[in-house]
Amino acid sequence: MTGNELEFLGEQRRSHWIRLRTMIVLRWFAIIGQLTAITVAQQLYNLQLELGLCYLAVGVSVVGNLVAIFVFPENKRLSETENLLMVLFDLLQLCFLLYLTGGLHNPFSLLVLGPVTVSAAVLTLRSTVILGATAFLLVSLMVYYHLPLRTEQGFILRIPDVFVFGQWTAITIALIFISIYARRISREMHSMSDALAATQMALARAQKLNDLGGVVAAAAHELGTPLATIKLTSSELADELEEKPELREDALLIREQADRCRDILRSMGRAGKDDLHMRQAPLVEVIREAAEPHEDRGKDIVIEDGPGAGGESAQPQILRQPEIIHGLRNLVQNAVDFARSTIWIEAVWTDDVISVRIIDDGQGFPPHLIGRIGDPFVRKRRSETDRKARPGYEGMGLGLFIAKTLLERSGAELSFANGVDPLLPESLDVERRGAVVEVVWPRSKIVVDTSRTGTALGENRLIEI
């Protein structure tokens, strides 16, 4: 499924989020405002309005709201089509009122922007285009076709034609600009929300795996005593049933199965201990664990490590956090997706920082996207050339966003660059010419402090029977 298809599905899903009750409440506010404007214009300024038709237009909205309240449940969610029809109705009703009250000579004509803005924020592109085109057509018609505003003495209130043209131009530009602006902001917010949800799912999965290890260790520990009792009792029965060989065989079978359960629980306890108590590991081992799922994808992954200037020679022990492993794994996956043949992972440590650089020999990051790397869904539809070069890749920038979010949560700072200019000819003999991602942690954030004293976690107690 392509990025555009996923985006369309996301828009369809979000267009079903709007409650009917929300639209009803907004329409009540519009009705109150319209009635207030009509009353003030007629009572305070003595304007000669077509009150019957004006109240008819407002009454249609009132009836529509009452029907929606009594026919549909309060928690009803509107479909895409229902949302479009409701907003389109509000637009037509508003334009009819403006037709009755001076057209673009009425300062309230700017309210035409309201329904189109709502559409751009919550509906699909097709619905937004339909509403925008309808609003533009109606506003254009109201330049020439409208009922004039008349005072009590019969004078017609109108603004100069140049201002009418300016009003029409301003509304037209605002229809386009506000629609694009509202739609852009809405898409950014929804993209970030979707990406954060994916990040939380990744963290939750890692946490569940750790919790499962704890459950396994606890089960292995708690079941040891009843198994010991079963074995002891079966052994005593076997000794007392020497004269009854058939029953003695059953007792011996029970003891053998107890021994088998002991062995299984011992291995489970060891596995549970590994997941529960292995909270730290050497830096290179954590990197190797992160890269392991991508080692069999036809690309060479080379891990290079060593101390930096002023760093101790001993490799540091770092916290084995799910955020670090999953974040580095996504960065390695991105490098493998785009590399020609080799990925280098350079691990360097000093007395102040821990640095991991992931470099590939691919084409590198597009220069115009380097400043946006780490934002979700930045990729456009792939060209046929890209599909042939990387048939298994369908990235949208989400993996890098998740990696950036997780690693920054662990205290890291990420930077993205290219080994060389990607516009240089490929024949140039530069080995590490592709994308470069550098992850830098302050040493205090992930290195285990061995100077702190505390109670050791200890090992799981073996089941001795």
Tab-separated table of C-alpha atoms in Angstrom:
chain	number	residue	atom	x	y	z
A	1	MET	CA	0.000	0.000	0.000
A	2	THR	CA	1.514	3.350	-1.042
A	3	GLY	CA	1.858	6.465	1.075
A	4	ASN	CA	-0.924	8.242	-0.805
A	5	GLU	CA	-3.287	5.331	-0.245
A	6	LEU	CA	-2.490	5.298	3.467
A	7	GLU	CA	-3.050	9.044	3.623
A	8	PHE	CA	-6.423	8.696	1.866
A	9	LEU	CA	-7.482	5.946	4.274
A	10	GLY	CA	-6.429	8.136	7.184
A	11	GLU	CA	-8.555	11.005	5.870
A	12	GLN	CA	-11.523	8.686	5.430
A	13	ARG	CA	-11.124	7.421	8.977
A	14	ARG	CA	-10.807	10.917	10.473
A	15	SER	CA	-13.841	12.182	8.548
A	16	HIS	CA	-15.867	9.666	10.581
A	17	TRP	CA	-14.656	11.150	13.855
A	18	ILE	CA	-17.028	14.161	13.829
A	19	ARG	CA	-20.067	13.734	16.041
A	20	LEU	CA	-23.487	14.863	14.864
A	21	ARG	CA	-23.923	16.627	18.203
A	22	THR	CA	-20.895	18.831	17.475
A	23	MET	CA	-22.338	19.963	14.145
A	24	ILE	CA	-25.724	20.605	15.773
A	25	VAL	CA	-24.199	22.816	18.476
A	26	LEU	CA	-22.227	24.804	15.904
A	27	ARG	CA	-25.352	25.271	13.820
A	28	TRP	CA	-27.273	26.576	16.872
A	29	PHE	CA	-24.577	29.236	17.327
A	30	ALA	CA	-24.917	30.189	13.659
A	31	ILE	CA	-28.714	30.383	13.954
A	32	ILE	CA	-28.504	32.625	17.025
A	33	GLY	CA	-26.014	34.899	15.241
A	34	GLN	CA	-28.181	35.128	12.123
A	35	LEU	CA	-31.332	35.961	14.085
A	36	THR	CA	-29.446	38.593	16.088
A	37	ALA	CA	-28.065	40.223	12.933
A	38	ILE	CA	-31.484	40.297	11.254
A	39	THR	CA	-33.169	41.743	14.343
A	40	VAL	CA	-30.533	44.436	14.883
A	41	ALA	CA	-30.570	45.441	11.187
A	42	GLN	CA	-34.318	45.740	11.175
A	43	GLN	CA	-34.968	47.275	14.613
A	44	LEU	CA	-31.892	49.432	15.158
A	45	TYR	CA	-31.111	50.572	11.617
A	46	ASN	CA	-34.615	50.275	10.149
A	47	LEU	CA	-33.390	48.372	7.096
A	48	GLN	CA	-36.136	47.104	4.825
A	49	LEU	CA	-35.419	43.393	4.646
A	50	GLU	CA	-37.410	40.525	3.207
A	51	LEU	CA	-38.117	39.323	6.716
A	52	GLY	CA	-40.377	36.490	5.618
A	53	LEU	CA	-37.717	34.944	3.401
A	54	CYS	CA	-34.967	35.660	5.939
A	55	TYR	CA	-36.856	33.924	8.725
A	56	LEU	CA	-37.684	31.099	6.314
A	57	ALA	CA	-33.958	30.556	5.636
A	58	VAL	CA	-33.182	30.519	9.362
A	59	GLY	CA	-36.228	28.350	10.035
A	60	VAL	CA	-34.945	25.696	7.628
A	61	SER	CA	-31.779	25.443	9.729
A	62	VAL	CA	-33.844	25.200	12.917
A	63	VAL	CA	-35.980	22.427	11.447
A	64	GLY	CA	-32.877	20.602	10.230
A	65	ASN	CA	-31.375	20.724	13.714
A	66	LEU	CA	-34.570	19.548	15.372
A	67	VAL	CA	-34.884	16.630	12.956
A	68	ALA	CA	-31.266	15.648	13.616
A	69	ILE	CA	-31.832	15.815	17.394
A	70	PHE	CA	-34.981	13.698	17.486
A	71	VAL	CA	-34.182	11.205	14.709
A	72	PHE	CA	-30.546	10.337	15.349
A	73	PRO	CA	-28.817	9.311	18.612
A	74	GLU	CA	-26.587	11.839	20.348
A	75	ASN	CA	-23.451	9.732	19.904
A	76	LYS	CA	-23.877	9.295	16.124
A	77	ARG	CA	-20.688	9.765	14.106
A	78	LEU	CA	-21.164	11.317	10.695
A	79	SER	CA	-19.852	9.568	7.617
A	80	GLU	CA	-17.835	11.390	4.975
A	81	THR	CA	-20.930	11.926	2.800
A	82	GLU	CA	-23.075	13.070	5.743
A	83	ASN	CA	-20.417	15.551	6.820
A	84	LEU	CA	-20.189	16.918	3.293
A	85	LEU	CA	-23.959	17.313	2.988
A	86	MET	CA	-24.275	19.080	6.360
A	87	VAL	CA	-21.511	21.570	5.613
A	88	LEU	CA	-22.839	22.084	2.077
A	89	PHE	CA	-26.305	22.802	3.491
A	90	ASP	CA	-24.861	25.410	5.865
A	91	LEU	CA	-23.025	27.053	2.966
A	92	LEU	CA	-26.137	27.208	0.778
A	93	GLN	CA	-28.273	28.528	3.634
A	94	LEU	CA	-25.730	31.258	4.442
A	95	CYS	CA	-25.390	32.320	0.805
A	96	PHE	CA	-29.193	32.483	0.466
A	97	LEU	CA	-29.314	34.828	3.471
A	98	LEU	CA	-26.580	36.958	1.942
A	99	TYR	CA	-28.528	37.076	-1.337
A	100	LEU	CA	-31.519	38.430	0.601
A	101	THR	CA	-29.404	41.018	2.444
A	102	GLY	CA	-27.194	42.740	-0.100
A	103	GLY	CA	-24.801	40.076	-1.358
A	104	LEU	CA	-21.186	41.232	-1.184
A	105	HIS	CA	-22.375	44.649	0.026
A	106	ASN	CA	-23.115	42.868	3.305
A	107	PRO	CA	-20.024	42.794	5.593
A	108	PHE	CA	-21.084	39.363	6.878
A	109	SER	CA	-20.238	37.883	3.468
A	110	LEU	CA	-16.844	36.902	4.930
A	111	LEU	CA	-18.631	34.154	6.888
A	112	VAL	CA	-18.633	32.113	3.673
A	113	LEU	CA	-15.098	31.115	4.674
A	114	GLY	CA	-16.380	29.182	7.719
A	115	PRO	CA	-17.844	26.061	6.074
A	116	VAL	CA	-14.914	25.772	3.660
A	117	THR	CA	-12.405	25.974	6.525
A	118	VAL	CA	-14.255	23.235	8.421
A	119	SER	CA	-14.210	21.084	5.301
A	120	ALA	CA	-10.466	21.580	4.761
A	121	ALA	CA	-9.737	20.614	8.368
A	122	VAL	CA	-11.805	17.425	8.672
A	123	LEU	CA	-12.930	16.208	5.249
A	124	THR	CA	-11.120	14.653	2.315
A	125	LEU	CA	-9.538	16.615	-0.515
A	126	ARG	CA	-12.411	15.808	-2.855
A	127	SER	CA	-15.008	17.182	-0.429
A	128	THR	CA	-12.918	20.276	0.192
A	129	VAL	CA	-12.611	20.957	-3.540
A	130	ILE	CA	-16.372	20.522	-3.999
A	131	LEU	CA	-17.191	22.957	-1.191
A	132	GLY	CA	-14.518	25.442	-2.278
A	133	ALA	CA	-15.772	25.446	-5.866
A	134	THR	CA	-19.379	25.829	-4.695
A	135	ALA	CA	-18.458	28.735	-2.420
A	136	PHE	CA	-16.523	30.456	-5.220
A	137	LEU	CA	-19.452	30.060	-7.637
A	138	LEU	CA	-22.003	31.427	-5.161
A	139	VAL	CA	-19.805	34.384	-4.171
A	140	SER	CA	-19.276	35.215	-7.843
A	141	LEU	CA	-23.024	35.099	-8.533
A	142	MET	CA	-23.749	37.374	-5.578
A	143	VAL	CA	-21.663	40.118	-7.199
A	144	TYR	CA	-24.479	40.605	-9.741
A	145	TYR	CA	-27.500	38.853	-8.255
A	146	HIS	CA	-28.741	39.962	-4.833
A	147	LEU	CA	-31.524	41.937	-3.213
A	148	PRO	CA	-30.308	45.436	-2.285
A	149	LEU	CA	-30.283	46.768	1.241
A	150	ARG	CA	-32.831	49.587	1.556
A	151	THR	CA	-33.246	52.078	4.352
A	152	GLU	CA	-36.590	53.185	5.755
A	153	GLN	CA	-36.530	56.170	3.380
A	154	GLY	CA	-35.945	53.905	0.367
A	155	PHE	CA	-32.249	54.633	-0.144
A	156	ILE	CA	-30.135	51.725	-1.374
A	157	LEU	CA	-27.034	50.980	0.705
A	158	ARG	CA	-24.188	49.886	-1.508
A	159	ILE	CA	-20.440	50.217	-1.605
A	160	PRO	CA	-18.484	51.375	-4.690
A	161	ASP	CA	-17.904	48.805	-7.387
A	162	VAL	CA	-14.162	48.859	-6.798
A	163	PHE	CA	-14.770	47.761	-3.191
A	164	VAL	CA	-17.174	45.061	-4.347
A	165	PHE	CA	-14.463	43.759	-6.641
A	166	GLY	CA	-11.981	43.952	-3.758
A	167	GLN	CA	-14.408	42.062	-1.504
A	168	TRP	CA	-14.829	39.347	-4.128
A	169	THR	CA	-11.046	39.126	-4.666
A	170	ALA	CA	-10.349	38.954	-0.930
A	171	ILE	CA	-12.920	36.209	-0.359
A	172	THR	CA	-11.647	34.225	-3.334
A	173	ILE	CA	-8.036	34.442	-2.168
A	174	ALA	CA	-9.068	33.627	1.399
A	175	LEU	CA	-11.021	30.576	0.208
A	176	ILE	CA	-7.863	29.200	-1.399
A	177	PHE	CA	-5.361	30.303	1.231
A	178	ILE	CA	-7.323	29.344	4.347
A	179	SER	CA	-8.304	26.001	2.833
A	180	ILE	CA	-4.679	25.137	2.064
A	181	TYR	CA	-3.506	26.468	5.427
A	182	ALA	CA	-6.138	24.608	7.464
A	183	ARG	CA	-5.622	21.410	5.499
A	184	ARG	CA	-1.841	21.581	5.845
A	185	ILE	CA	-1.944	22.160	9.596
A	186	SER	CA	-4.536	19.432	10.059
A	187	ARG	CA	-2.465	16.918	8.073
A	188	GLU	CA	0.653	17.767	10.084
A	189	MET	CA	-1.200	17.214	13.347
A	190	HIS	CA	-2.750	13.929	12.213
A	191	SER	CA	0.561	12.669	10.814
A	192	MET	CA	2.297	13.425	14.080
A	193	SER	CA	-0.512	11.757	16.010
A	194	ASP	CA	-0.327	8.611	13.863
A	195	ALA	CA	3.429	8.476	14.140
A	196	LEU	CA	3.372	8.901	17.907
A	197	ALA	CA	0.810	6.112	18.131
A	198	ALA	CA	3.147	3.853	16.152
A	199	THR	CA	5.990	4.787	18.505
A	200	GLN	CA	3.902	3.917	21.548
A	201	MET	CA	2.990	0.566	19.981
A	202	ALA	CA	6.658	-0.233	19.410
A	203	LEU	CA	7.523	0.608	23.004
A	204	ALA	CA	4.540	-1.326	24.334
A	205	ARG	CA	5.631	-4.405	22.385
A	206	ALA	CA	9.137	-4.244	23.826
A	207	GLN	CA	7.741	-3.737	27.319
A	208	LYS	CA	5.444	-6.737	26.967
A	209	LEU	CA	8.394	-8.906	26.005
A	210	ASN	CA	10.239	-7.808	29.132
A	211	ASP	CA	7.162	-8.387	31.283
A	212	LEU	CA	6.747	-11.853	29.788
A	213	GLY	CA	10.282	-12.710	30.840
A	214	GLY	CA	9.441	-11.698	34.397
A	215	VAL	CA	6.313	-13.834	34.396
A	216	VAL	CA	8.299	-16.833	33.145
A	217	ALA	CA	10.905	-16.411	35.878
A	218	ALA	CA	8.241	-16.081	38.568
A	219	ALA	CA	6.391	-19.165	37.304
A	220	ALA	CA	9.583	-21.210	37.290
A	221	HIS	CA	10.305	-20.166	40.860
A	222	GLU	CA	6.805	-20.714	42.283
A	223	LEU	CA	6.236	-24.126	40.676
A	224	GLY	CA	9.421	-25.575	42.115
A	225	THR	CA	7.944	-26.490	45.522
A	226	PRO	CA	4.849	-28.408	44.300
A	227	LEU	CA	7.012	-30.326	41.805
A	228	ALA	CA	9.406	-31.292	44.579
A	229	THR	CA	6.459	-32.565	46.595
A	230	ILE	CA	5.185	-34.593	43.632
A	231	LYS	CA	8.582	-36.212	43.099
A	232	LEU	CA	9.052	-37.020	46.773
A	233	THR	CA	5.601	-38.561	47.086
A	234	SER	CA	5.974	-40.587	43.873
A	235	SER	CA	9.376	-41.915	45.041
A	236	GLU	CA	7.895	-43.062	48.347
A	237	LEU	CA	5.004	-44.719	46.528
A	238	ALA	CA	7.402	-46.532	44.222
A	239	ASP	CA	9.309	-47.914	47.218
A	240	GLU	CA	6.102	-49.149	48.871
A	241	LEU	CA	4.753	-50.723	45.676
A	242	GLU	CA	7.596	-53.112	44.955
A	243	GLU	CA	5.188	-56.043	45.193
A	244	LYS	CA	2.789	-54.410	42.705
A	245	PRO	CA	4.846	-53.828	39.551
A	246	GLU	CA	2.027	-52.241	37.510
A	247	LEU	CA	1.322	-49.587	40.128
A	248	ARG	CA	5.042	-49.106	40.749
A	249	GLU	CA	5.574	-48.330	37.032
A	250	ASP	CA	2.902	-45.632	37.270
A	251	ALA	CA	4.622	-44.066	40.278
A	252	LEU	CA	7.982	-44.122	38.496
A	253	LEU	CA	6.348	-42.518	35.446
A	254	ILE	CA	5.039	-39.702	37.651
A	255	ARG	CA	8.554	-39.161	39.039
A	256	GLU	CA	10.074	-39.092	35.544
A	257	GLN	CA	7.539	-36.522	34.380
A	258	ALA	CA	8.277	-34.429	37.470
A	259	ASP	CA	11.971	-34.549	36.534
A	260	ARG	CA	11.052	-33.463	33.021
A	261	CYS	CA	9.008	-30.531	34.344
A	262	ARG	CA	11.979	-29.601	36.543
A	263	ASP	CA	14.284	-29.431	33.526
A	264	ILE	CA	11.783	-27.389	31.511
A	265	LEU	CA	11.229	-24.913	34.338
A	266	ARG	CA	14.973	-24.641	34.908
A	267	SER	CA	15.481	-23.549	31.281
A	268	MET	CA	12.479	-21.238	31.500
A	269	GLY	CA	13.830	-19.725	34.675
A	270	ARG	CA	17.156	-19.087	32.971
A	271	ALA	CA	15.415	-17.441	30.006
A	272	GLY	CA	13.238	-15.406	32.341
A	273	LYS	CA	16.311	-14.347	34.273
A	274	ASP	CA	17.987	-13.214	31.072
A	275	ASP	CA	15.039	-10.973	30.134
A	276	LEU	CA	14.322	-9.761	33.660
A	277	HIS	CA	17.818	-9.137	35.009
A	278	MET	CA	19.860	-8.291	31.919
A	279	ARG	CA	19.485	-4.548	32.263
A	280	GLN	CA	22.937	-3.713	30.945
A	281	ALA	CA	25.304	-4.946	28.255
A	282	PRO	CA	28.485	-3.885	26.451
A	283	LEU	CA	27.940	-1.135	23.897
A	284	VAL	CA	28.886	-3.278	20.903
A	285	GLU	CA	26.623	-6.125	22.036
A	286	VAL	CA	23.644	-3.762	22.160
A	287	ILE	CA	24.505	-2.526	18.657
A	288	ARG	CA	24.866	-6.115	17.418
A	289	GLU	CA	21.483	-7.024	18.930
A	290	ALA	CA	19.901	-4.053	17.158
A	291	ALA	CA	21.447	-4.962	13.802
A	292	GLU	CA	20.894	-8.724	14.006
A	293	PRO	CA	17.455	-8.860	12.239
A	294	HIS	CA	18.986	-7.221	9.141
A	295	GLU	CA	22.176	-9.276	8.807
A	296	ASP	CA	20.617	-11.759	6.365
A	297	ARG	CA	19.277	-9.207	3.871
A	298	GLY	CA	22.196	-9.448	1.448
A	299	LYS	CA	24.188	-6.474	2.776
A	300	ASP	CA	27.384	-6.518	4.857
A	301	ILE	CA	27.078	-4.884	8.266
A	302	VAL	CA	30.488	-3.963	9.697
A	303	ILE	CA	30.724	-2.883	13.340
A	304	GLU	CA	33.803	-0.852	14.295
A	305	ASP	CA	34.465	0.246	17.849
A	306	GLY	CA	37.141	1.958	19.865
A	307	PRO	CA	37.783	4.751	22.356
A	308	GLY	CA	37.877	8.345	21.218
A	309	ALA	CA	40.325	11.035	22.274
A	310	GLY	CA	40.724	10.905	26.025
A	311	GLY	CA	38.506	7.845	26.423
A	312	GLU	CA	39.358	4.788	28.453
A	313	SER	CA	40.186	1.639	26.504
A	314	ALA	CA	37.593	-0.547	28.250
A	315	GLN	CA	34.301	-0.808	26.412
A	316	PRO	CA	31.495	0.831	28.440
A	317	GLN	CA	28.528	-1.069	29.812
A	318	ILE	CA	25.335	0.730	28.780
A	319	LEU	CA	21.701	0.392	29.759
A	320	ARG	CA	19.934	-2.162	27.614
A	321	GLN	CA	16.806	-0.097	27.079
A	322	PRO	CA	14.099	-1.045	24.523
A	323	GLU	CA	14.158	2.537	23.224
A	324	ILE	CA	17.850	2.312	22.337
A	325	ILE	CA	17.635	-1.121	20.704
A	326	HIS	CA	14.504	-0.363	18.699
A	327	GLY	CA	15.720	3.086	17.659
A	328	LEU	CA	19.104	1.816	16.434
A	329	ARG	CA	17.357	-1.082	14.687
A	330	ASN	CA	15.224	1.327	12.662
A	331	LEU	CA	18.296	3.342	11.673
A	332	VAL	CA	20.095	0.178	10.569
A	333	GLN	CA	17.014	-0.907	8.624
A	334	ASN	CA	16.941	2.415	6.773
A	335	ALA	CA	20.654	2.076	5.940
A	336	VAL	CA	20.162	-1.485	4.670
A	337	ASP	CA	17.213	-0.371	2.524
A	338	PHE	CA	19.324	2.190	0.665
A	339	ALA	CA	22.858	0.751	0.762
A	340	ARG	CA	24.488	-0.848	-2.274
A	341	SER	CA	26.472	-3.495	-0.409
A	342	THR	CA	27.872	-2.347	2.932
A	343	ILE	CA	26.801	-0.581	6.128
A	344	TRP	CA	29.326	0.610	8.687
A	345	ILE	CA	28.425	1.127	12.340
A	346	GLU	CA	31.070	3.091	14.208
A	347	ALA	CA	30.908	3.086	18.017
A	348	VAL	CA	33.160	5.581	19.809
A	349	TRP	CA	33.290	6.489	23.486
A	350	THR	CA	35.056	9.163	25.499
A	351	ASP	CA	34.877	10.293	29.097
A	352	ASP	CA	31.935	12.556	28.222
A	353	VAL	CA	29.902	11.044	25.372
A	354	ILE	CA	28.943	7.806	23.642
A	355	SER	CA	28.674	8.116	19.850
A	356	VAL	CA	27.256	5.713	17.272
A	357	ARG	CA	27.495	6.538	13.562
A	358	ILE	CA	25.646	4.525	10.918
A	359	ILE	CA	27.010	4.984	7.388
A	360	ASP	CA	26.053	3.300	4.117
A	361	ASP	CA	27.428	3.300	0.585
A	362	GLY	CA	24.165	4.307	-1.074
A	363	GLN	CA	23.114	7.566	-2.725
A	364	GLY	CA	22.620	9.416	0.556
A	365	PHE	CA	19.786	11.607	1.736
A	366	PRO	CA	18.186	13.972	-0.809
A	367	PRO	CA	19.742	17.375	-0.010
A	368	HIS	CA	16.380	19.148	0.066
A	369	LEU	CA	15.060	16.713	2.714
A	370	ILE	CA	17.961	16.679	5.180
A	371	GLY	CA	16.387	19.459	7.234
A	372	ARG	CA	13.103	17.526	7.456
A	373	ILE	CA	14.446	14.067	8.249
A	374	GLY	CA	12.754	12.778	11.368
A	375	ASP	CA	9.363	14.233	10.453
A	376	PRO	CA	6.728	11.576	9.707
A	377	PHE	CA	5.468	10.931	6.170
A	378	VAL	CA	7.874	13.163	4.270
A	379	ARG	CA	8.267	10.875	1.249
A	380	LYS	CA	6.269	11.383	-1.915
A	381	ARG	CA	5.022	8.663	-4.220
A	382	ARG	CA	7.913	6.533	-5.445
A	383	SER	CA	8.966	6.735	-9.064
A	384	GLU	CA	9.399	3.687	-11.255
A	385	THR	CA	13.182	4.089	-11.014
A	386	ASP	CA	12.996	3.902	-7.220
A	387	ARG	CA	10.741	0.848	-7.382
A	388	LYS	CA	13.230	-0.996	-9.586
A	389	ALA	CA	16.188	0.018	-7.458
A	390	ARG	CA	14.512	-0.884	-4.144
A	391	PRO	CA	11.552	-3.170	-4.872
A	392	GLY	CA	11.094	-4.131	-1.223
A	393	TYR	CA	11.042	-0.612	0.178
A	394	GLU	CA	7.873	1.394	0.791
A	395	GLY	CA	9.120	3.919	3.343
A	396	MET	CA	7.301	7.123	4.233
A	397	GLY	CA	9.701	8.549	6.843
A	398	LEU	CA	7.853	6.911	9.726
A	399	GLY	CA	10.717	4.570	10.666
A	400	LEU	CA	13.166	7.449	11.021
A	401	PHE	CA	10.615	9.406	13.022
A	402	ILE	CA	10.154	6.484	15.433
A	403	ALA	CA	13.920	6.026	15.728
A	404	LYS	CA	14.470	9.735	16.391
A	405	THR	CA	11.688	9.865	18.973
A	406	LEU	CA	12.847	6.767	20.846
A	407	LEU	CA	16.527	7.704	20.874
A	408	GLU	CA	15.836	11.284	21.950
A	409	ARG	CA	13.731	9.855	24.772
A	410	SER	CA	16.839	7.982	25.946
A	411	GLY	CA	18.799	11.252	26.020
A	412	ALA	CA	20.462	11.136	22.576
A	413	GLU	CA	20.924	13.846	19.976
A	414	LEU	CA	20.664	12.839	16.298
A	415	SER	CA	22.190	14.478	13.244
A	416	PHE	CA	21.757	13.535	9.581
A	417	ALA	CA	24.212	14.208	6.763
A	418	ASN	CA	25.775	12.743	3.618
A	419	GLY	CA	29.246	11.287	3.280
A	420	VAL	CA	29.709	13.153	0.009
A	421	ASP	CA	27.548	15.282	-2.251
A	422	PRO	CA	24.928	12.893	-3.764
A	423	LEU	CA	25.079	14.897	-7.015
A	424	LEU	CA	28.674	13.846	-7.628
A	425	PRO	CA	29.167	11.076	-10.232
A	426	GLU	CA	28.808	7.533	-8.911
A	427	SER	CA	32.108	6.588	-10.545
A	428	LEU	CA	33.901	8.646	-7.881
A	429	ASP	CA	35.832	6.175	-5.737
A	430	VAL	CA	34.518	7.059	-2.290
A	431	GLU	CA	33.657	4.059	-0.157
A	432	ARG	CA	31.512	5.624	2.541
A	433	ARG	CA	29.668	8.057	0.324
A	434	GLY	CA	26.089	7.485	1.454
A	435	ALA	CA	23.896	8.650	4.298
A	436	VAL	CA	25.414	9.327	7.709
A	437	VAL	CA	23.349	9.219	10.907
A	438	GLU	CA	25.134	10.104	14.132
A	439	VAL	CA	23.620	9.370	17.548
A	440	VAL	CA	25.342	10.966	20.537
A	441	TRP	CA	24.477	10.382	24.188
A	442	PRO	CA	25.938	12.146	27.201
A	443	ARG	CA	27.799	9.378	28.988
A	444	SER	CA	25.753	9.850	32.144
A	445	LYS	CA	22.510	9.048	30.288
A	446	ILE	CA	23.199	5.447	29.255
A	447	VAL	CA	26.440	4.247	30.844
A	448	VAL	CA	25.936	2.131	33.948
A	449	ASP	CA	27.334	3.780	37.057
A	450	THR	CA	29.361	1.021	38.682
A	451	SER	CA	30.271	3.225	41.635
A	452	ARG	CA	26.738	3.197	43.016
A	453	THR	CA	26.072	0.633	45.685
A	454	GLY	CA	22.867	-1.325	46.011
A	455	THR	CA	21.371	-4.713	46.470
A	456	ALA	CA	22.178	-7.200	43.750
A	457	LEU	CA	19.294	-8.689	41.862
A	458	GLY	CA	20.708	-12.178	42.175
A	459	GLU	CA	19.956	-15.225	40.077
A	460	ASN	CA	16.815	-17.315	39.882
A	461	ARG	CA	16.948	-20.140	42.377
A	462	LEU	CA	17.458	-23.459	40.631
A	463	ILE	CA	14.865	-26.139	41.184
A	464	GLU	CA	16.624	-28.889	43.065
A	465	ILE	CA	14.558	-32.034	43.627
